[in-house]
PDB file of C-alpha atoms in Angstrom:
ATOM      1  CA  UNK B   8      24.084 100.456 -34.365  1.00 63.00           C
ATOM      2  CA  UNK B   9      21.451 103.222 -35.140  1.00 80.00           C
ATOM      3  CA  UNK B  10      17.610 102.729 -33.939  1.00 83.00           C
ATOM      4  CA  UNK B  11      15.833 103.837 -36.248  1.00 92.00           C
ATOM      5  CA  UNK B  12      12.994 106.234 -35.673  1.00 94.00           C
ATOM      6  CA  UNK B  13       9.584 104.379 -34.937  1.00 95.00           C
ATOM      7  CA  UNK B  14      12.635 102.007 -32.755  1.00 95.00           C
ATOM      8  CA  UNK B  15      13.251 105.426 -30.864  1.00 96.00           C
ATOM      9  CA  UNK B  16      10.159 106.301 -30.163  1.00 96.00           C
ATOM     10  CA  UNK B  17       8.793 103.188 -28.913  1.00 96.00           C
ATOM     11  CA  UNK B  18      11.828 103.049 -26.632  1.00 96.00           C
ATOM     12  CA  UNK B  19      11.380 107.103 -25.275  1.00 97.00           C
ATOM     13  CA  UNK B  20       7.850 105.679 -24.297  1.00 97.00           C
ATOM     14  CA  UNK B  21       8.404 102.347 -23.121  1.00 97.00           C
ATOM     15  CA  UNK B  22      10.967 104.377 -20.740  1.00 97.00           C
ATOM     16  CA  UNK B  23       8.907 107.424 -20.017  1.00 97.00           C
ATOM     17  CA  UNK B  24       5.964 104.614 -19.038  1.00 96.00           C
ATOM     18  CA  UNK B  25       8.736 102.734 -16.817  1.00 96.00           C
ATOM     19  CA  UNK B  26       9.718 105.183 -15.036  1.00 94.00           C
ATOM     20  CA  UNK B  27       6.348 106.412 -14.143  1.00 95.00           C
ATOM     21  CA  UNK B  28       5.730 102.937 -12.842  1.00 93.00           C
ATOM     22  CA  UNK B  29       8.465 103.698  -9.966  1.00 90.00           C
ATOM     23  CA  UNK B  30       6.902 106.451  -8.727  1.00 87.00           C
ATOM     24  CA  UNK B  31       3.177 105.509  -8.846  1.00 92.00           C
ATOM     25  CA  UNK B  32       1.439 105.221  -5.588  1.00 92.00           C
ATOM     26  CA  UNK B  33       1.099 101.524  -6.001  1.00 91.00           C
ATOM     27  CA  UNK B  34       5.024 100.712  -7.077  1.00 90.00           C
ATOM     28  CA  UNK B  35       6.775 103.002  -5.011  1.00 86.00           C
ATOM     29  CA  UNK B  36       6.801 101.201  -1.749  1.00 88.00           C
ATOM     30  CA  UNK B  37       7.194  97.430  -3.281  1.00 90.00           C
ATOM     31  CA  UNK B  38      10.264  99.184  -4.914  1.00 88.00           C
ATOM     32  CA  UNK B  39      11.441 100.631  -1.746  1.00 87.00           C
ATOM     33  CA  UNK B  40      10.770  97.311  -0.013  1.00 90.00           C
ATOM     34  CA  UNK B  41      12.896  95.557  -2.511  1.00 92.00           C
ATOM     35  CA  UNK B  42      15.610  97.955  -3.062  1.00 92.00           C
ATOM     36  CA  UNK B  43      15.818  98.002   1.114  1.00 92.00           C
ATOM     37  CA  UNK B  44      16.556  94.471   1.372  1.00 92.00           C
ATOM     38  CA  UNK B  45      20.283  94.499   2.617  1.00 88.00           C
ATOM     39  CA  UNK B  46      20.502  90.923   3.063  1.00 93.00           C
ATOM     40  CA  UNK B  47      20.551  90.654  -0.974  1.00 95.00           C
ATOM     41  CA  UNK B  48      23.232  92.192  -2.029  1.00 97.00           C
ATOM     42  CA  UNK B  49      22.682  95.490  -3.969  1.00 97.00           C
ATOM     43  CA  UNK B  50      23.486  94.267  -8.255  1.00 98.00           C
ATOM     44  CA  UNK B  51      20.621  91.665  -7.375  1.00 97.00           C
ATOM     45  CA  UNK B  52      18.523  94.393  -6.146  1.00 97.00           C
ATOM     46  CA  UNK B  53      18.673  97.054  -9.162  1.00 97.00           C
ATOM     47  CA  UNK B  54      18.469  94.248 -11.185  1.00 98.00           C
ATOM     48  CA  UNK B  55      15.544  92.066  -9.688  1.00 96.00           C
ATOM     49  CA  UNK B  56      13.191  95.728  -9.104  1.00 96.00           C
ATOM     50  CA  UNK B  57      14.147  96.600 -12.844  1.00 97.00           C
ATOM     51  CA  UNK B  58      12.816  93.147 -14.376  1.00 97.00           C
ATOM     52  CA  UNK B  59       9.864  93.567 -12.618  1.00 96.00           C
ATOM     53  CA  UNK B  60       9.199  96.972 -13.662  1.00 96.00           C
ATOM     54  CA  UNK B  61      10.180  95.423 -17.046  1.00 97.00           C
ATOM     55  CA  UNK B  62       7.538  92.180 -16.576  1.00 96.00           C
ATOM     56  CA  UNK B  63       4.825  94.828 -15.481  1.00 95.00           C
ATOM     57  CA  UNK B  64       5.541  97.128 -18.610  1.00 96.00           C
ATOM     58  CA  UNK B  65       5.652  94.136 -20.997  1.00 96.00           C
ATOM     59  CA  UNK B  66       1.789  92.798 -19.625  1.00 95.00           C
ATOM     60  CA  UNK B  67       0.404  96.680 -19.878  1.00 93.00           C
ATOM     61  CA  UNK B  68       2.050  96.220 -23.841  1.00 93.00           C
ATOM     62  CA  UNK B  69       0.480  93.417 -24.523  1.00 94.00           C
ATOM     63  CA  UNK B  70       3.569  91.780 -24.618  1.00 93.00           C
ATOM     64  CA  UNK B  71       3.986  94.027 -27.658  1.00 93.00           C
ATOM     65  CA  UNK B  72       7.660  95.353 -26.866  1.00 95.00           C
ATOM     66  CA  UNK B  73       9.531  94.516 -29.875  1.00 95.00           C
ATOM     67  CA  UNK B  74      12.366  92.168 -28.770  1.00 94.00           C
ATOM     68  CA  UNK B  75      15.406  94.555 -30.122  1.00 94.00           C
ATOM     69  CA  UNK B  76      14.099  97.074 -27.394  1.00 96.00           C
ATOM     70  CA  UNK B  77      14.053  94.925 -24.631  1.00 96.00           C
ATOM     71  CA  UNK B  78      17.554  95.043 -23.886  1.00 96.00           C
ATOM     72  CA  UNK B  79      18.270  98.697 -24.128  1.00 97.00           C
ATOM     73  CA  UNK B  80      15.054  99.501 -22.239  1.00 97.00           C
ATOM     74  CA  UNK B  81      15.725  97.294 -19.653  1.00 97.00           C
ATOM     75  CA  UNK B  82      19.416  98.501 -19.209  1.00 98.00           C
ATOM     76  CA  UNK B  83      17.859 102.323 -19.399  1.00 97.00           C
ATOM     77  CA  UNK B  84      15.510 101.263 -16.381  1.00 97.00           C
ATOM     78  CA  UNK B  85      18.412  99.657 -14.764  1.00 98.00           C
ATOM     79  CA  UNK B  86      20.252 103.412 -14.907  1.00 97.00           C
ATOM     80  CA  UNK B  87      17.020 104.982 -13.382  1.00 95.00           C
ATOM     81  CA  UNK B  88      17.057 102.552 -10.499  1.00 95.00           C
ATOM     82  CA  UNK B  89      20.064 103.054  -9.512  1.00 96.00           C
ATOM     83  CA  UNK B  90      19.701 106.935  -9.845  1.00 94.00           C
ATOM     84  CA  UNK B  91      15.916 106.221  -7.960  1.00 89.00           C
ATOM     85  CA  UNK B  92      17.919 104.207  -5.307  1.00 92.00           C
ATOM     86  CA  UNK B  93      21.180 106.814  -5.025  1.00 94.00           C
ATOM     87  CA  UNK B  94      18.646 110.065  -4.729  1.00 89.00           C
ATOM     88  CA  UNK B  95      16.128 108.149  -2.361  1.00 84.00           C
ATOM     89  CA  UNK B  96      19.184 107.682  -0.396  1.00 89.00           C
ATOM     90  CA  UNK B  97      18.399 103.996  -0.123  1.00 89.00           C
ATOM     91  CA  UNK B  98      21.881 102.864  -1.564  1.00 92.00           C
ATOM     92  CA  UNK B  99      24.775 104.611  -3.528  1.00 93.00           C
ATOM     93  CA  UNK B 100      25.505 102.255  -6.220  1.00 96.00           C
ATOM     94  CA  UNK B 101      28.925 102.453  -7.810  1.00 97.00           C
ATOM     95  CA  UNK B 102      30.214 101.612 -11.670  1.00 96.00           C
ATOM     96  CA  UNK B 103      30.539  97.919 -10.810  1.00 98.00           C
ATOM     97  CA  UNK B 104      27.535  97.458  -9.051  1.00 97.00           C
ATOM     98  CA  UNK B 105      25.650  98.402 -12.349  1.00 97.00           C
ATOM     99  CA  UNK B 106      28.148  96.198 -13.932  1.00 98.00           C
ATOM    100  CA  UNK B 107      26.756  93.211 -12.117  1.00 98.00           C
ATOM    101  CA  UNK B 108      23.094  94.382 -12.267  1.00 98.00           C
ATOM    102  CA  UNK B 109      23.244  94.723 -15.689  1.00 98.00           C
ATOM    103  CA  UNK B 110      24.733  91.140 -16.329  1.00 98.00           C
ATOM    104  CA  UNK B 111      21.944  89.899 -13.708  1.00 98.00           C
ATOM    105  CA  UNK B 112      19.516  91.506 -15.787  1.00 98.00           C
ATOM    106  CA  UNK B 113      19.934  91.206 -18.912  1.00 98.00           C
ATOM    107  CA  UNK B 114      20.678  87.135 -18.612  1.00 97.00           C
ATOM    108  CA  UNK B 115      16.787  87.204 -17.027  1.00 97.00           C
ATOM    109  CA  UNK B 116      15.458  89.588 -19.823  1.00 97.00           C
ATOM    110  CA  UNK B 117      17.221  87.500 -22.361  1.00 95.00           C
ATOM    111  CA  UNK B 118      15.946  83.690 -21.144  1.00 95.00           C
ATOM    112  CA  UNK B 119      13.118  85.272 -20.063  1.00 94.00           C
ATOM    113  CA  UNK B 120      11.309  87.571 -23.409  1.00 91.00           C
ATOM    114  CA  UNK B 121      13.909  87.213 -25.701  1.00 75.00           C
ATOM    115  CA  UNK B 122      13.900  83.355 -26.277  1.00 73.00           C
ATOM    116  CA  UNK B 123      17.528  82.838 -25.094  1.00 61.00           C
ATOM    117  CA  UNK B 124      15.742  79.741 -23.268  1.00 54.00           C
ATOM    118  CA  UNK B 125      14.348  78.087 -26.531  1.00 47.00           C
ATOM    119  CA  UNK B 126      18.324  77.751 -28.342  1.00 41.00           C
ATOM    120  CA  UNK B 127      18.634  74.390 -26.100  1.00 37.00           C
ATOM    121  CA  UNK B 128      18.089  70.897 -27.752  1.00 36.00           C
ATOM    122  CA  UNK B 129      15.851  69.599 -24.837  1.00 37.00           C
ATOM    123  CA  UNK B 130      13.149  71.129 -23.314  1.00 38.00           C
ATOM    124  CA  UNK B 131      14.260  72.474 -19.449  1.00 40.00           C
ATOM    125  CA  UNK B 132      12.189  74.471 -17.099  1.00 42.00           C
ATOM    126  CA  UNK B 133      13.664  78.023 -16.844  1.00 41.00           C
ATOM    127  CA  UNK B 134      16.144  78.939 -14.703  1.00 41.00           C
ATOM    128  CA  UNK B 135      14.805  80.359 -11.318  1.00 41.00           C
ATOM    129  CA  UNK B 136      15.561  84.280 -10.688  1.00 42.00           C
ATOM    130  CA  UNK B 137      17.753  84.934  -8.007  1.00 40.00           C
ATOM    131  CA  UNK B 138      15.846  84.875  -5.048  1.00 38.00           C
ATOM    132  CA  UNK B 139      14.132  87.919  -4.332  1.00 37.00           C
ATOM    133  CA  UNK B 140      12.709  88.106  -0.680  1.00 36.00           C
ATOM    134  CA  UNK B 141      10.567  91.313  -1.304  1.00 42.00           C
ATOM    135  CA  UNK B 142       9.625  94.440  -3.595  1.00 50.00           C
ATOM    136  CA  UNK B 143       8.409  94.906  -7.057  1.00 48.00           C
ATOM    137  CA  UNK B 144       9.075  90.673  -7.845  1.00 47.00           C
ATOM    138  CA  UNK B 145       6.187  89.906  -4.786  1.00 44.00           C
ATOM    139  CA  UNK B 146       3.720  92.215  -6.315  1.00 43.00           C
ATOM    140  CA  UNK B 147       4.196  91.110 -10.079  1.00 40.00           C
TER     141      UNK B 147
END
């Protein structure tokens, strides 16, 4: 399926913005922090720092990032963290670690901006994220 072109350029900037997040002055050592953490193991940790990247991108929006993006930007993040954490030389991770993270992910991104929690009959609270003990989650 083809994006079409006002789709493709909110994503190229939604990304851009993203990724400028990781390396700001303020993110960078959260990330760090979070992407550190060896006693989570590492799917959990690409995917955890991405979402919050994602949550901090969707409040500068204005909540405003059209729900057919949110998956492909998030999973685009999810490729820059784990090419952040590989060149930072914080971890190296492999095909099926971005495998996992990306499932992780992209079950939070869904119940989380994309409504997947509103399909069930009765009202439940949301399902926690998996725990996070530091990085970009603590400072969101």
């Amino acid at each position: 399926m083809e994006m079409n072109t006002k789709d493709v350029e909110i994503f190229q900037r939604v990304v851009l913005a993203g990724m400028k997040l990781m390396f700001s002055e303020q993110t960078f050592p959260m990330l760090k922090n979070g992407l550190t953490k060896e006693s989570v193991p590492l799917p959990q940790r690409l995917a955890m720092e991405t979402a919050g990247i994602f949550k901090m991108l969707m409040e500068k929006s204005g909540k405003k990032i059209p729900t057919q993006l949110i998956a492909p930007v998030g999973l685009m993040l999810l490729m820059e963290m784990g090419k952040f954490a590989a060149d930072a030389g914080i971890a190296k991770p492999n095909e099926q670690d971005i495998q996992q993270a990306s499932t992780i992910l992209l079950k939070h991104l869904h119940t989380t901006y994309a409504g997947g929690g509103q399909q069930q009959q009765q009202p439940q609270p949301p399902a926690p994220a998996p725990a996070q003990p530091a990085g970009i989650m603590q400072g969101v």
